[in-house]
Every structure is written in C-alpha cells, then in structure tokens.
Coordinates of C-alpha atoms and ligand atoms in Angstrom, one line a residue:
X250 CA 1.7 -14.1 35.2
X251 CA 3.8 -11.1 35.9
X252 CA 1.9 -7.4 34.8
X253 CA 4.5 -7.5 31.6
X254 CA 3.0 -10.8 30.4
X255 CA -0.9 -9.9 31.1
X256 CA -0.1 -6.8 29.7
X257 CA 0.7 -8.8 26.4
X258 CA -1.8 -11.4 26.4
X259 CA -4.5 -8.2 26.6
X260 CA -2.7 -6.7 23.5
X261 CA -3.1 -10.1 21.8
X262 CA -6.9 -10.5 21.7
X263 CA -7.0 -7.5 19.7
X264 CA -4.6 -8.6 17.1
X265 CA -7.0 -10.7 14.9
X266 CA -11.0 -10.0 13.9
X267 CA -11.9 -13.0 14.8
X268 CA -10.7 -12.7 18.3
X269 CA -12.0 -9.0 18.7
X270 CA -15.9 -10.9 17.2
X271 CA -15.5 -13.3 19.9
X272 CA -14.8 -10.7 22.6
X273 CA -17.5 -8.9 21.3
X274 CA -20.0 -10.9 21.7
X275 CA -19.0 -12.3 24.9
X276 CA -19.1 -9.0 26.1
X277 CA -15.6 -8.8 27.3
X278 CA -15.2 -5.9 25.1
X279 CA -17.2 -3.1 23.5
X280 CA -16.9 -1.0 20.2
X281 CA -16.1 1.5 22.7
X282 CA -13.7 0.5 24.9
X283 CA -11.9 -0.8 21.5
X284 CA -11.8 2.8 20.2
X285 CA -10.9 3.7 23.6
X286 CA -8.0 1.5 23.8
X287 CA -6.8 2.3 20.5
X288 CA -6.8 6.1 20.3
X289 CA -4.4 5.8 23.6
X290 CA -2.4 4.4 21.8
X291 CA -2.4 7.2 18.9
X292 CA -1.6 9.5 21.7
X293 CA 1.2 6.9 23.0
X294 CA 2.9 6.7 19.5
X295 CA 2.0 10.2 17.6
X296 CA 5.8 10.9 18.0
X297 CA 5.9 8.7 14.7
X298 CA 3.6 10.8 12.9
X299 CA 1.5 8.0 11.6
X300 CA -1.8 10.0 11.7
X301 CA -2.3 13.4 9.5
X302 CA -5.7 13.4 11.5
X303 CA -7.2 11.3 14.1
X304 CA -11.2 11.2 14.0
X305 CA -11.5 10.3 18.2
X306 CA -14.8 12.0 18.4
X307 CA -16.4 10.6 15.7
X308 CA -15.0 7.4 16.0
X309 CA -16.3 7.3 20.0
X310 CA -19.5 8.0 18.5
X311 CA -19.5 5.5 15.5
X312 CA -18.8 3.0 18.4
X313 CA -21.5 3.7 20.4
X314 CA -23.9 3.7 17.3
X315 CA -22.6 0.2 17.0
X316 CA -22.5 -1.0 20.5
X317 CA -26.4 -0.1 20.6
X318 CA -27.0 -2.0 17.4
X319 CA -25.7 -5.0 18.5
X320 CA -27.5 -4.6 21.7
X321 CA -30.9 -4.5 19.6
X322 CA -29.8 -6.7 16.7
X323 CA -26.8 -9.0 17.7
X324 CA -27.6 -11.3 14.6
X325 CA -27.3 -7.8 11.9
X326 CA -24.0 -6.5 12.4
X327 CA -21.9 -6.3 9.1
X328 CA -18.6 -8.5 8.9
X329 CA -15.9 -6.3 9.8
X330 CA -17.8 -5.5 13.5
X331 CA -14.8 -4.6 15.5
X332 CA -12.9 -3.9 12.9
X333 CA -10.9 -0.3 13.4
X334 CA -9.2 0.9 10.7
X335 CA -7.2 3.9 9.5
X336 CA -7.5 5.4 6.1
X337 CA -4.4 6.9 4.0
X338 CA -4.6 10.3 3.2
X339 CA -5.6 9.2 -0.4
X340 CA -8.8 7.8 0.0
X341 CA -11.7 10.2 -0.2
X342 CA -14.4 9.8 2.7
X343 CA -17.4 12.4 2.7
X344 CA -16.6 15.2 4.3
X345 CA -13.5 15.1 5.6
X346 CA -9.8 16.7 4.4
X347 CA -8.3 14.7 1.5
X348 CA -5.0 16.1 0.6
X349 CA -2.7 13.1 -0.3
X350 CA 0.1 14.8 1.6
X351 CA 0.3 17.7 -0.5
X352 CA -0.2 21.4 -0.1
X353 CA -1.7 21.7 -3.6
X354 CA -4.9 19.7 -2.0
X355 CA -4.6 21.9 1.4
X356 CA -8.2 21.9 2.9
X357 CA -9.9 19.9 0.0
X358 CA -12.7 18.7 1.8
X359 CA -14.3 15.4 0.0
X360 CA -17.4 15.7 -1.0
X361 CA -18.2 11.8 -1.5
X362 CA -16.3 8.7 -0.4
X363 CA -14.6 6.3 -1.9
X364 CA -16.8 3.4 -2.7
X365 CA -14.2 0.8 -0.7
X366 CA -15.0 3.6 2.2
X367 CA -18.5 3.2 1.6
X368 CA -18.3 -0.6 1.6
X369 CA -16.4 -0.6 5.2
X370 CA -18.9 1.6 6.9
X371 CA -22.1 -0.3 5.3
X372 CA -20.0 -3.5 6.6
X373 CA -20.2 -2.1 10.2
X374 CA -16.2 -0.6 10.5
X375 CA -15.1 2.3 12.5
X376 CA -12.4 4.4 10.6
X377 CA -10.5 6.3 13.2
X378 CA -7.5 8.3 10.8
X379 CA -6.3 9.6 8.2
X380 CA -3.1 8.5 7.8
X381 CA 0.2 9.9 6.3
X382 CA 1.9 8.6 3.3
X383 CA 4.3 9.7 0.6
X384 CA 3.0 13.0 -1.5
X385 CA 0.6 11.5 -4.4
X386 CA 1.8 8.0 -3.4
X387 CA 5.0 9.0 -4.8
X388 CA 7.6 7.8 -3.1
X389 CA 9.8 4.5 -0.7
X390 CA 9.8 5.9 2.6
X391 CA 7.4 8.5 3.6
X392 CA 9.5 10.8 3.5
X393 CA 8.1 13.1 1.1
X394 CA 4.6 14.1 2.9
X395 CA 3.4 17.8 3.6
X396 CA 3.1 16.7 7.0
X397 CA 6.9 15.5 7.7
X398 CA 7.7 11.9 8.0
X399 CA 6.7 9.2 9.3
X400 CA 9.0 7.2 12.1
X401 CA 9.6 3.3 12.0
X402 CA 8.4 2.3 15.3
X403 CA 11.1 -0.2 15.2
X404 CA 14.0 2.6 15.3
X405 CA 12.5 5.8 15.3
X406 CA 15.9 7.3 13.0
X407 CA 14.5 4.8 10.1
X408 CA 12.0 5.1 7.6
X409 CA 8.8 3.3 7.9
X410 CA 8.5 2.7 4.1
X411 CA 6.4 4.2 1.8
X412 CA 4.0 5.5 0.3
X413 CA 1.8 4.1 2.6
X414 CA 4.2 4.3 5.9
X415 CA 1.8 6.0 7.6
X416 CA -0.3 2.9 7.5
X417 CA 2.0 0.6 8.2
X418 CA 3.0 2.6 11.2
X419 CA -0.3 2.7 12.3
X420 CA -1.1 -1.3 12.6
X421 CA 2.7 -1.8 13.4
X422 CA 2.0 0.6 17.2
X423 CA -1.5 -1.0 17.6
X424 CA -3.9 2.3 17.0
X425 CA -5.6 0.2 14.5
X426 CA -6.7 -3.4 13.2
X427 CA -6.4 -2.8 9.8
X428 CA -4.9 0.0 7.4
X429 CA -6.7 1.2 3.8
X430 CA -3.6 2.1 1.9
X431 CA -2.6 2.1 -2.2
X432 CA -0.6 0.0 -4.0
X433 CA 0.8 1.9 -7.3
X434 CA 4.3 0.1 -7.2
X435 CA 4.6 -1.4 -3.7
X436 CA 3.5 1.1 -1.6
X437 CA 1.4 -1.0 0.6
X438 CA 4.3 -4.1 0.8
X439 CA 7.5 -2.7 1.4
X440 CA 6.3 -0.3 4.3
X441 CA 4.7 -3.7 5.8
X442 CA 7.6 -5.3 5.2
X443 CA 9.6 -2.5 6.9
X444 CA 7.4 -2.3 9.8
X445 CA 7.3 -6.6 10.0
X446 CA 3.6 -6.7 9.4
X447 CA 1.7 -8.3 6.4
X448 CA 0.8 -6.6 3.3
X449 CA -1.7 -7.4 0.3
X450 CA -1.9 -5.8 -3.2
X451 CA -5.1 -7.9 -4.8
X452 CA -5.6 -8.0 -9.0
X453 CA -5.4 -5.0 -10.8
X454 CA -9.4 -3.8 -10.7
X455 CA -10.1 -6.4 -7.5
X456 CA -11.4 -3.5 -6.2
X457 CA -13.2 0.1 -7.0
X458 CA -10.5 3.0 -7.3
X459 CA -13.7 5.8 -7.2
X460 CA -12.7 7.9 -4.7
X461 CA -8.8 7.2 -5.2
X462 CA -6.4 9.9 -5.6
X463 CA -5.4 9.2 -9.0
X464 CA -1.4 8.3 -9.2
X465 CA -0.9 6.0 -12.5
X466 CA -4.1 4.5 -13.6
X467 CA -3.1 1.2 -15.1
X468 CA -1.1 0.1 -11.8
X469 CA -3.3 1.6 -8.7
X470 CA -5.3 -0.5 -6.7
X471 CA -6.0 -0.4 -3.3
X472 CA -4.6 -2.8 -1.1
X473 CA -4.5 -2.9 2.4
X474 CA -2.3 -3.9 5.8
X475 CA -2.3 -5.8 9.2
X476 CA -1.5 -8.8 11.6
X477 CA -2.6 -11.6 9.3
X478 CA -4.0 -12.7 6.1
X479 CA -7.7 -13.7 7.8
X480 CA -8.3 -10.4 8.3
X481 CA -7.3 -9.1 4.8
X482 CA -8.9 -11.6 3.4
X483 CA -12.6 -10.3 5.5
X484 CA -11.6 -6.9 4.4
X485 CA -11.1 -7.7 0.5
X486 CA -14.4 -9.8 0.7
X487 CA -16.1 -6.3 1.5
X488 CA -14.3 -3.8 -1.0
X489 CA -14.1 -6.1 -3.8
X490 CA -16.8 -6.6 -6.9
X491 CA -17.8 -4.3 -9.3
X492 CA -18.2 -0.3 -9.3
X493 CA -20.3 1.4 -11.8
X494 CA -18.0 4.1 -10.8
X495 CA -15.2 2.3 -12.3
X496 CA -15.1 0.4 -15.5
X497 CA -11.6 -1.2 -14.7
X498 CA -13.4 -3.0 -11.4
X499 CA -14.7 -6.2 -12.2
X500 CA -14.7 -9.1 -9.7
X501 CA -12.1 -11.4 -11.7
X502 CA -13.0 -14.9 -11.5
X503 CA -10.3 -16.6 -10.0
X504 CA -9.0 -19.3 -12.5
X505 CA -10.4 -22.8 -11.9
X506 CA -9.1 -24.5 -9.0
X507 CA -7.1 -23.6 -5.6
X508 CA -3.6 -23.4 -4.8
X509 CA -2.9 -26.8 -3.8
X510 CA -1.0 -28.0 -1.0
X511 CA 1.9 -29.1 -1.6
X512 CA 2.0 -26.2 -3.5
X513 CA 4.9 -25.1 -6.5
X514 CA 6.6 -21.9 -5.9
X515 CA 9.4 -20.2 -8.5
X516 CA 11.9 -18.1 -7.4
X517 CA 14.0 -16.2 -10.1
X518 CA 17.5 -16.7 -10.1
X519 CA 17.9 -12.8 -11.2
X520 CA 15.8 -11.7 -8.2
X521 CA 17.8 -13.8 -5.3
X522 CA 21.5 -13.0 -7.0
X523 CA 20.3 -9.4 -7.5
X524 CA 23.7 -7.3 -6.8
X525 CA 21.1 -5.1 -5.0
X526 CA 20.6 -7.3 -2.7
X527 CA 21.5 -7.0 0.3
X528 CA 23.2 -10.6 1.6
X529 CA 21.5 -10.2 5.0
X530 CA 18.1 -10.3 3.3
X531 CA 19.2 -13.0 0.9
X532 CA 19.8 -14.9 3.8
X533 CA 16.6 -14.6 5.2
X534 CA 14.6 -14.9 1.8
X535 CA 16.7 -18.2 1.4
X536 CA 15.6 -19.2 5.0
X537 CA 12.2 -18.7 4.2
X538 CA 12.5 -20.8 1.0
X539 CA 13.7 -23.6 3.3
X540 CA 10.4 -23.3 5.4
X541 CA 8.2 -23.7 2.7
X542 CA 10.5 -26.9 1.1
X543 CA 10.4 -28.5 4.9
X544 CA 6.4 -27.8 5.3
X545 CA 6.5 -29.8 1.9
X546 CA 6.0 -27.5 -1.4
X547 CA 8.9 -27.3 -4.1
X548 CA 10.4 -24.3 -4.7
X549 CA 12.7 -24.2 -8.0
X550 CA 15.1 -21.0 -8.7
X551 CA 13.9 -20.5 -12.5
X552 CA 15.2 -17.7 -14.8
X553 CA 13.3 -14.7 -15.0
X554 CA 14.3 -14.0 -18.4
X555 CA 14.9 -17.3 -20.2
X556 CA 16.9 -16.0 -23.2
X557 CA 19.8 -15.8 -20.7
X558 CA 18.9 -11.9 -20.9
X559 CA 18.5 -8.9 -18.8
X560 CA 14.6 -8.4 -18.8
X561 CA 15.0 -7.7 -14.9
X562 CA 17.1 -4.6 -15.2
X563 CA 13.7 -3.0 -17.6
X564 CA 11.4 -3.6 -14.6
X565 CA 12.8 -0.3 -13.0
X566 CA 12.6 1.8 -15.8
X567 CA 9.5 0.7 -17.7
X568 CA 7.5 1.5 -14.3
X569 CA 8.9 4.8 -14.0
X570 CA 8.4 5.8 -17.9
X571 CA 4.7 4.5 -17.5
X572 CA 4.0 5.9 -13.9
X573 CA 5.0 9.2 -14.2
X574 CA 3.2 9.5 -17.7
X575 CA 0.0 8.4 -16.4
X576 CA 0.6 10.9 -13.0
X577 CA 1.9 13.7 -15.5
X578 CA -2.3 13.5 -16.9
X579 CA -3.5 12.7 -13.6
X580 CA -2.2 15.6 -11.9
X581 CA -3.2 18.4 -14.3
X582 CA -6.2 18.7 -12.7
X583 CA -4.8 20.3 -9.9
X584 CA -5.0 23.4 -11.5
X585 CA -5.5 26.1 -8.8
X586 CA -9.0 26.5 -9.8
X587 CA -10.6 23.5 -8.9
X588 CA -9.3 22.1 -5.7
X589 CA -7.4 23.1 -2.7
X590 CA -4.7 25.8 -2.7
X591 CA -5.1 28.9 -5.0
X592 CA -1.5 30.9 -5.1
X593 CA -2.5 34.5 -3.5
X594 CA 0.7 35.8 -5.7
X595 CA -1.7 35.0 -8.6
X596 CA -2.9 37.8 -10.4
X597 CA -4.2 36.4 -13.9
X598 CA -5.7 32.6 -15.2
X599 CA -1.6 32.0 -16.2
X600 CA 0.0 33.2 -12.8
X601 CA -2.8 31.2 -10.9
X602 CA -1.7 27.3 -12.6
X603 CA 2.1 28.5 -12.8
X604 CA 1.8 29.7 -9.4
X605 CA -0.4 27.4 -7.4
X606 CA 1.7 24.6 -9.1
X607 CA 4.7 25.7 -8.6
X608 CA 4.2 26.2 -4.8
X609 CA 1.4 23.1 -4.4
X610 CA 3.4 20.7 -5.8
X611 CA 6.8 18.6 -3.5
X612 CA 10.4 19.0 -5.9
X613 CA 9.6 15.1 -6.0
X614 CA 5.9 15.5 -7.6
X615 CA 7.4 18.1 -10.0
X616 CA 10.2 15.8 -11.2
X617 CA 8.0 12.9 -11.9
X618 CA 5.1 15.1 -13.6
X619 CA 7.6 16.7 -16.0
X620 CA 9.4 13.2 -16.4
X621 CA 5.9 11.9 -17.1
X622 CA 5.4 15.3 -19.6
X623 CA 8.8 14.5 -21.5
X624 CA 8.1 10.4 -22.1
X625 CA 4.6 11.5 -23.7
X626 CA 5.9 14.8 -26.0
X627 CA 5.4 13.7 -29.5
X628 CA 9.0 13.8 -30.3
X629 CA 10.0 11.1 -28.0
X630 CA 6.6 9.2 -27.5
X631 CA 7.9 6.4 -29.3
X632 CA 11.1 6.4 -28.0
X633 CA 9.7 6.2 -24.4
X634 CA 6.0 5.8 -23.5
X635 CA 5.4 3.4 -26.1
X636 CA 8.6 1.3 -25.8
X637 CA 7.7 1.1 -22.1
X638 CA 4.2 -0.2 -23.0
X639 CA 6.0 -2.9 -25.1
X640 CA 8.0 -3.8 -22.3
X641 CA 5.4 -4.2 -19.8
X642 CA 4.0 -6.7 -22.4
X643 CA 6.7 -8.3 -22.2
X644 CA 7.3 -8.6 -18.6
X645 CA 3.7 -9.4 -18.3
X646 CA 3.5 -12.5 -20.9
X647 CA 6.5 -13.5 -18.9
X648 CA 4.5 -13.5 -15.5
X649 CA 1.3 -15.4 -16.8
X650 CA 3.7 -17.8 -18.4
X651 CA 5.1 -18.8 -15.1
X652 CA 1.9 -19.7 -13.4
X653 CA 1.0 -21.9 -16.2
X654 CA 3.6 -24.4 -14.7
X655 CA 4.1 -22.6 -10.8
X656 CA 1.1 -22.1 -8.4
X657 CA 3.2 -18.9 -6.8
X658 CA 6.4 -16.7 -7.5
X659 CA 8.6 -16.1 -4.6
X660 CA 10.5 -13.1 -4.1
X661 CA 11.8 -10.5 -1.6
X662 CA 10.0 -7.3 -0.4
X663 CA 12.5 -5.1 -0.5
X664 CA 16.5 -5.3 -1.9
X665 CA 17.1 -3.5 1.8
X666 CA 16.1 -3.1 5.4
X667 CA 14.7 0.0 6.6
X668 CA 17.1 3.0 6.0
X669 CA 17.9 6.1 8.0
X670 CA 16.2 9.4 7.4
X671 CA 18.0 11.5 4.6
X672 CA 20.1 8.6 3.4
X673 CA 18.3 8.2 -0.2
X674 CA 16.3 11.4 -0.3
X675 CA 19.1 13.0 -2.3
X676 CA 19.0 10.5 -5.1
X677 CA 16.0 10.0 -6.2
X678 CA 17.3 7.4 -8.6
X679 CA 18.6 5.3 -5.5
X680 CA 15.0 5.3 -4.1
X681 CA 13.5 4.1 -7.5
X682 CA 15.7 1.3 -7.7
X683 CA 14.6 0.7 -4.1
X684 CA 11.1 -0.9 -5.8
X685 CA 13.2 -3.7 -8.1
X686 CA 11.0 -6.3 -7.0
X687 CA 7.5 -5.1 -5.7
X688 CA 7.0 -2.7 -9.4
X689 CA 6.4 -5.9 -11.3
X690 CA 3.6 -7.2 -9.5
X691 CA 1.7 -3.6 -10.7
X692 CA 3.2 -4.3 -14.6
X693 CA 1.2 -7.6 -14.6
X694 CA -1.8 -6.2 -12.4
X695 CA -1.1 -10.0 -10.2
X696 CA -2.2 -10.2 -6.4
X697 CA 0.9 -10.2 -4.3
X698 CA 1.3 -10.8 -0.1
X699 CA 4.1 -9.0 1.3
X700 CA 4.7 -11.8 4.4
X701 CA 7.1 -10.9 7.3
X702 CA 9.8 -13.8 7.0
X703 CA 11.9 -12.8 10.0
X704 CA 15.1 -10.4 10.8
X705 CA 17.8 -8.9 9.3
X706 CA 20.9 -11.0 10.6
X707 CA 23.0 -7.7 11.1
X708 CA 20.6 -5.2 12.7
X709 CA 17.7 -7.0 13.7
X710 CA 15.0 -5.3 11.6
X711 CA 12.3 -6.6 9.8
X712 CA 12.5 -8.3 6.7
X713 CA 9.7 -9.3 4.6
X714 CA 9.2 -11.4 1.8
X715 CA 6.4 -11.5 -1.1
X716 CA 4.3 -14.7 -2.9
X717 CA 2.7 -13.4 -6.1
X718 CA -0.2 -15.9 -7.6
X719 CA -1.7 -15.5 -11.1
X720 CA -4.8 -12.4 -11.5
X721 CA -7.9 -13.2 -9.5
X722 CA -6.2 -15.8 -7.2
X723 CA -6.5 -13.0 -4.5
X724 CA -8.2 -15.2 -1.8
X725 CA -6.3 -18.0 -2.5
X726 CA -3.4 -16.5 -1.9
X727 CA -4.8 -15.0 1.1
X728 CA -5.4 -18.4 2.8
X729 CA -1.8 -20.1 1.4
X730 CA -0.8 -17.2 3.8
X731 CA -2.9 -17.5 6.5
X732 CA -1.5 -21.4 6.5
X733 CA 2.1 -20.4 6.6
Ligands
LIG12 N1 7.6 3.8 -4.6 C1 6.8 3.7 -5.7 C2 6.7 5.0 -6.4 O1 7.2 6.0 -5.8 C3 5.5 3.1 -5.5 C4 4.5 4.0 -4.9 C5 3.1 3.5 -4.8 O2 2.9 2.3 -4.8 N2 2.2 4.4 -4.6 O3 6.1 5.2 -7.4

C-alpha cells in the first residue's frame, strides 16, 4: 500500500461510531489520541472558518476523563463513546460563549445547556467547537455570520451552505464525527448536501429545543450531520424523548409498522420540472430515482398539488411570512439590557434598545424582524400572518395525505450546487427561493434525510438529495438510509 492509500484507510476507521467503538476497545485508539487527531485537523482546515471557537483544552481533558473510565469501567461507558462532535453556535452549553453569530449576543456567556447538550455529555461525548453558522440561523450560505464566512472545503470560492455551514464544514474536513446544528427551514440539509455529507432534520418536537436560540418556534428543531445514517441514528436515540423544559418535545410514536422493503417513494412532478432547477441536478436526482427503482422500490412522479394548481409556488412565501413573524417575537428579547452587547452611545432606556439594536443586529436579521413586525401589525394580520397559517394547513394536509398511500417523498436538496461568495448576497429574495424544497419539510414538522446522491455533471460538486417519511418515522427513515 503506498503512504497515500494507508494514509486513507487510517482516515477511514474514524468515519463511523461503530468503527471508532471497535478501535476503542481494541485499544488501537484512545479518546485522546482521537481528540488529538482531530484538532490537527482544525488547525489544517481553519482557513475555512468552520469553528467560531475550538475547546482543545477541555476537550484533551474530557478525553482523558473518559479514557480512565473505560480503563476502570469498560462495560459503563455511554453510547456515543468516541463520539466527537462540534456544536453550532446556537446551542447553549454551560458556560461557554453563545452568540448565534451575532454581535448583539457578543460575550453572552450560557449559563445552562441545552438539554440535547446535556444528553451528549451524560451519553459519554466529547464536544470540541462551537461552530459558525448563518446569524440567528437566518440565512443559505453562511454567509451572514459575525465571524465572516464559512469556505466549502470542496472550492474554497463557494459557499458551504447554511445556516449551519459551519457544521457541515466541520464533518466534511474531518475535525469531527458528528455536527449539532438547527434545522428551521433546511439549514442542517442543504449545507450537507453542499458539503456531500448526510443530513437529518427528525419530527417537529423529536427533540428538546431548551437551550436553542430561538429562530421561528413552530419550525425549529435540532437536527444534526455526518458520514452516515448509523451514527445519526445513535445520536437521535440520545437527544430525543421528552423535556419538561419543553412542552412541544414529546417522543412521537412512530405510526404502526416500518418502512418496508420494497419500499413506495413519490416524487412531485412540480419539484423535478421546477424551472429552478437546475438540469445538472435534475439529472442526478433522476439518476438517483433510477437506483432506488433498480434496488427494487417504486417510485411514481405524483402531483404535488392535485387540482392541477400552483400550491408549490406558496411554499416559499408562507415560510417566510411565518418565520420571520415568529423571529420578529423571538428576537425582542435582545434588548440591550438583558444579554450581550449594550450600545455605549446609549444614554437613556430608548437610546439603549434603538441603539444596541440597531448596531447588534446583521442588515439581514433587521429585514426579516421588521418583515416578521409588518405580517403581524393588526392592519395586515389577516392579510398575511393568518393567510400564511392557512396555507401551511394546507400544504401540510397535503403532506400527511401522501404517506397514507407512499412510505417516502423524494425530492432534491437544493434547486442549485454550491454558489460563489457574493453571488446571491445582494438579493435576498434569490437566497429565499434557494430553500424551495427543504422549507416544506418544517411546514409539516416531517423527518427528512438530506442523502448525498452523487455530482454535479458540469462542475463536479456535490449534489444531494432528500427522502421525507411521515412524523415520528424518524428511525425508520434513518435505517432506509443507512440501507441505501
Ligand atoms: N435558509 C432558511 C432561512 O434562512 C433556513 C434557515 C434555518 O433552517 N435555520 O430561514
């Protein structure tokens, strides 16, 4: 074997849990040298920007701690043993800097974790980062971060995806098994599918948002990133269940019965002959729909709307009506007073919230809160908010409907590869329409797995794909994927 190709067969036993456990208890590798290996490669790859913070002390330390517990008791350690992961700068862990890659939350130190952070520590995990991601979780392609962006590995002149890029970046360059992100509207699929890694947004309440940065209520959950669906599925096993912190987590029964195999899998028409699209990614979607008919399931193109209508084209906007109202409420806590930066220009209770926000708050954040303001004033409340609402009902029933006849919904990731810096940043409505097919998985609160498929025919990048499954079929959906 030449240097190159034991070089890559090393890099390969730490691409999957199972293989780290089985190193582990071998004694091939330690926690240690693990942590070792991967803050290298922070240092290789911090060009890209993926880290905000990188925790190499404590995370040295943590593996130690664990290294002597398994010495003493190899039969007690946790499930995700081995498992590094990095955190987006969204999640709260006990003191350390939470700031959801804004200035308003400069030097907010958390003073309790989130309880899917408390349930990867108690579960034996070693967090190593706080990664970068789009301002609030507002945004396509990381662009929009305190911090600067985040680079695509891939070709450093493209966007990673986003909100969480940072994430993605972070499993996609190997500093990491596993990355925590948020999914509000895609934000932990379409940066996976931009970096080629996998993606997984479970049910709407699957897991505890206490300790979340709030973005819009109704559509954030936490979802999560990495080499394969096994080791999502290990990680959702842990953070999942029940929160007394949150009444909107509640472990979902998954609906009687698996997804079988052969399975049934819909594809809307509207999605694939989106004019969107772009024909490179059409291909491969179309490709991948071939790969599932040759490994034996059916795949039908149905009609998304089946009046003949245009229910796709409300996706977009009912999302961005909804979103930005529920972010418009969330965000007025940041008030100067409370958290993070205080405006020194401020020299009365007025000047310090028109100041602090003015100058806290990205032009993007701003936008979407007085968007978010204007959809709930009482003059056009109807006329907005609660038209949206209807229309989410809508797209929803739709949704449910499906999987009454379908085991899965097929779809793209993305209606584009990865695109260079600057090139939608000045059209904001250009990088909304960007989410056209990973917002309704959030309107319907469904799990969805954004899978790498293959590349884009012209330039070579990444393309990735998504299967959607009906609320609470998270794990089944998990292992479909893991069988693919
Ligand atoms: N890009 C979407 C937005 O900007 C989704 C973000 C997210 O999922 N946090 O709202």
């Amino acid at each position: 074997m030449t240097a190159a190709g034991i070089f890559a067969a090393s890099m390969q036993k730490f691409r999957s849990l199972s293989s780290i456990q089985a190193a582990l208890r071998v004694g091939t590798v330690n926690c240690r040298s693990l942590v070792e290996h991967y803050l290298q490669q922070t240092e290789q790859y911090s060009h890209l920007n993926a880290y905000v913070e990188v925790w190499a002390e404590e995370a040295l330390d943590r593996a130690d701690r664990l290294d002597a517990k398994f010495r003493e008791h190899p039969g007690a350690m946790g499930p995700l043993f081995g498992a590094v992961l990095s955190l987006k700068d969204n999640i709260c862990y006990a003191g350390h800097e939470v700031t959801a890659a804004s200035k308003i939350l400069e030097g907010f130190v958390s003073i309790y974790s989130a309880t899917a952070v408390e349930r990867v520590l108690a579960a034996d995990a070693i967090l190593i980062g706080r990664s970068n991601c789009d301002q609030f979780g507002m945004g396509s392609s990381n662009e929009n971060s305190v911090y600067g962006p985040v680079r695509n590995a891939l070709d450093p002149e493209r966007v990673p995806g986003g909100s969480s890029g940072g994430g993605a970046v972070s499993v996609q360059t190997d500093t990491c098994l596993l990355a925590l992100g948020s999914d509000t509207g895609g934000s932990v699929r379409q940066p996976a599918a931009f970096c080629g890694i996998w993606g997984f947004k479970p049910t709407y309440g699957r897991i505890s948002r206490h300790g979340l940065i709030a973005y819009g209520s109704s559509f954030d959950q936490i979802g999560m990133m990495g080499h394969n669906p096994a080791d999502m599925a290990a990680l959702l096993r842990v953070m999942e269940g029940p929160d007394g912190f949150d009444s909107t987590a509640a472990l979902t029964q998954p609906p009687a019965g698996t997804i079988p195999h052969p399975a049934s899998i819909a594809c809307f028409s509207e999605t694939i002959g989106h004019r969107g699209l772009e024909a490179g990614i059409r291909d491969v979607t179309l490709d991948f729909m071939e790969r599932l008919r040759a490994a034996g399931h059916t795949v039908d193109e149905i009609p998304f709307d089946p009046g003949g209508g245009d229910l796709l084209d409300y996706v977009i906007p009912a999302y961005y009506v909804l979103s930005t109202a529920e972010a418009s409420s969330n965000l007025a806590r940041y008030d100067g007073i409370r958290y993070g930066y205080r405006s020194p220009r401020a020299r009365n209770l007025e000047e310090t919230y028109l100041f602090s926000r003015t100058e806290g708050f990205s032009e993007e954040v701003k936008r979407r809160i007085l968007l978010g303001t204007f959809v709930l004033s009482s003059g056009y409340y109807d006329a907005y908010y609660n038209k949206a609402q209807q229309v989410r009902a809508i797209l929803r029933r739709r949704m449910l409907e499906v999987f009454n006849s379908y085991d899965l919904i097929l779809m793209p990731a993305s209606p584009t590869a990865p695109w260079r810096f600057g090139e939608k940043s000045d059209d904001p409505v250009a990088m909304y329409l960007s989410d056209i097919y990973t917002v309704l998985a959030n309107l319907a609160g469904i799990p969805a797995l954004a899978i790498p498929a293959g590349n884009h025919p012209e330039n070579g990048l990444p393309v990735g794909v998504q299967l959607m499954a009906a609320p609470g079929m998270d794990e089944n959906l998990l292992a479909f994927g893991g069988g693919l």
